[in-house]
Amino acid sequence: MSMVNYYDHQQTVKECLLAFMRQKGYSRLTFSELTNIPRRAINQLMLQGGENIDKSEYNAYIVQINQTFSFSEDYLLITRKGVKSSTISSLKSERSPEAEEAHFGLECILDIYSMYIK
């Protein structure tokens, strides 16, 4: 199996992960538990596209996600319908720090709620 450098495709990987999670109804906490990847790393992959993650660590996380869900090596490199990068980018850039904090709080509430509805 050849090693794909997912780090060079961060935006596409992020969009594919978001689309997959929305399709399956996974919260970030649930996704973290399923993949055995720390929640903080999942946040970085989703919100920041992995800019704060070391290149080798980023690639290892994506390989781990691929193995967990039996994805092909290029699954997260093919843009899927449902999540548009311009929508995600514009939402992130238009949020004030207060809105960003509120959004994070809501994510935490949803993660806690998801633990009780299993």
Short mmCIF file of C-alpha atoms in Angstrom, two decimals:
data_model
loop_
_atom_site.label_atom_id
_atom_site.label_comp_id
_atom_site.label_asym_id
_atom_site.label_seq_id
_atom_site.Cartn_x
_atom_site.Cartn_y
_atom_site.Cartn_z
CA MET A 1 0.00 0.00 0.00
CA SER A 2 1.53 3.28 -1.05
CA MET A 3 1.50 6.12 1.43
CA VAL A 4 -0.63 9.05 0.32
CA ASN A 5 0.37 12.45 1.67
CA TYR A 6 -3.02 13.58 2.98
CA TYR A 7 -1.45 16.68 4.50
CA ASP A 8 -1.23 18.23 1.03
CA HIS A 9 -5.01 17.76 0.60
CA GLN A 10 -6.23 19.16 3.91
CA GLN A 11 -9.21 21.10 2.57
CA THR A 12 -10.58 18.14 0.59
CA VAL A 13 -10.00 15.75 3.49
CA LYS A 14 -11.79 18.14 5.86
CA GLU A 15 -14.77 18.47 3.50
CA CYS A 16 -15.01 14.70 3.04
CA LEU A 17 -14.81 14.06 6.77
CA LEU A 18 -17.51 16.64 7.47
CA ALA A 19 -19.76 15.18 4.78
CA PHE A 20 -19.23 11.64 6.11
CA MET A 21 -19.92 12.67 9.71
CA ARG A 22 -23.08 14.55 8.73
CA GLN A 23 -24.29 11.64 6.61
CA LYS A 24 -23.77 9.17 9.47
CA GLY A 25 -24.94 11.59 12.17
CA TYR A 26 -21.68 11.37 14.14
CA SER A 27 -20.77 14.06 16.62
CA ARG A 28 -17.10 14.88 17.03
CA LEU A 29 -17.05 12.99 20.32
CA THR A 30 -18.59 9.89 18.76
CA PHE A 31 -16.20 10.10 15.83
CA SER A 32 -13.30 10.41 18.27
CA GLU A 33 -14.44 7.35 20.19
CA LEU A 34 -14.96 5.28 17.02
CA THR A 35 -11.56 6.13 15.57
CA ASN A 36 -9.64 6.25 18.85
CA ILE A 37 -8.29 9.68 17.86
CA PRO A 38 -8.24 12.37 20.56
CA ARG A 39 -11.16 14.80 20.44
CA ARG A 40 -8.77 17.74 20.26
CA ALA A 41 -7.20 16.27 17.10
CA ILE A 42 -10.66 15.73 15.59
CA ASN A 43 -11.40 19.41 16.25
CA GLN A 44 -8.21 20.41 14.51
CA LEU A 45 -9.00 18.20 11.53
CA MET A 46 -12.53 19.63 11.27
CA LEU A 47 -12.18 23.29 12.17
CA GLN A 48 -8.66 24.14 11.24
CA GLY A 49 -7.99 21.62 8.52
CA GLY A 50 -5.07 20.23 10.47
CA GLU A 51 -2.76 23.26 10.27
CA ASN A 52 -1.70 22.76 13.90
CA ILE A 53 -0.97 19.07 13.52
CA ASP A 54 2.44 17.74 12.53
CA LYS A 55 2.50 16.38 8.96
CA SER A 56 3.29 12.79 9.96
CA GLU A 57 0.73 12.85 12.78
CA TYR A 58 -1.91 14.25 10.41
CA ASN A 59 -1.26 11.48 7.90
CA ALA A 60 -1.36 8.86 10.67
CA TYR A 61 -4.77 10.13 11.85
CA ILE A 62 -6.20 9.95 8.32
CA VAL A 63 -4.84 6.43 7.81
CA GLN A 64 -6.41 5.47 11.15
CA ILE A 65 -9.77 6.90 10.00
CA ASN A 66 -9.48 5.02 6.70
CA GLN A 67 -8.80 1.76 8.55
CA THR A 68 -11.61 2.30 11.06
CA PHE A 69 -14.25 2.74 8.35
CA SER A 70 -12.58 0.52 5.72
CA PHE A 71 -12.19 3.45 3.34
CA SER A 72 -10.07 3.10 0.25
CA GLU A 73 -6.82 5.06 0.31
CA ASP A 74 -8.31 7.82 -1.88
CA TYR A 75 -11.79 7.97 -0.29
CA LEU A 76 -11.07 11.19 1.58
CA LEU A 77 -9.45 12.76 -1.48
CA ILE A 78 -12.60 12.78 -3.61
CA THR A 79 -14.96 15.70 -2.93
CA ARG A 80 -18.45 14.58 -2.00
CA LYS A 81 -21.74 16.43 -2.36
CA GLY A 82 -23.28 18.02 0.69
CA VAL A 83 -20.50 20.20 2.08
CA LYS A 84 -19.14 23.07 0.08
CA SER A 85 -15.79 24.54 1.05
CA SER A 86 -16.95 28.10 0.38
CA THR A 87 -19.82 27.65 2.84
CA ILE A 88 -17.57 26.27 5.56
CA SER A 89 -14.90 28.92 5.04
CA SER A 90 -17.36 31.79 5.00
CA LEU A 91 -19.07 30.59 8.18
CA LYS A 92 -15.77 30.33 9.99
CA SER A 93 -14.47 33.69 8.84
CA GLU A 94 -17.67 35.58 9.69
CA ARG A 95 -17.90 34.36 13.29
CA SER A 96 -16.92 36.69 16.08
CA PRO A 97 -14.87 35.27 18.96
CA GLU A 98 -18.04 35.24 21.07
CA ALA A 99 -19.95 33.33 18.40
CA GLU A 100 -17.07 30.90 18.04
CA GLU A 101 -17.12 30.29 21.80
CA ALA A 102 -20.89 29.78 21.75
CA HIS A 103 -20.55 27.37 18.83
CA PHE A 104 -17.94 25.38 20.73
CA GLY A 105 -20.24 25.28 23.78
CA LEU A 106 -23.12 23.98 21.67
CA GLU A 107 -20.85 21.30 20.19
CA CYS A 108 -19.98 20.18 23.73
CA ILE A 109 -23.66 20.02 24.69
CA LEU A 110 -24.43 17.94 21.59
CA ASP A 111 -21.54 15.62 22.38
CA ILE A 112 -22.84 15.08 25.91
CA TYR A 113 -26.37 14.56 24.60
CA SER A 114 -25.12 11.98 22.09
CA MET A 115 -23.72 9.89 24.95
CA TYR A 116 -27.17 9.54 26.48
CA ILE A 117 -29.14 8.64 23.35
CA LYS A 118 -27.10 5.53 22.54
#
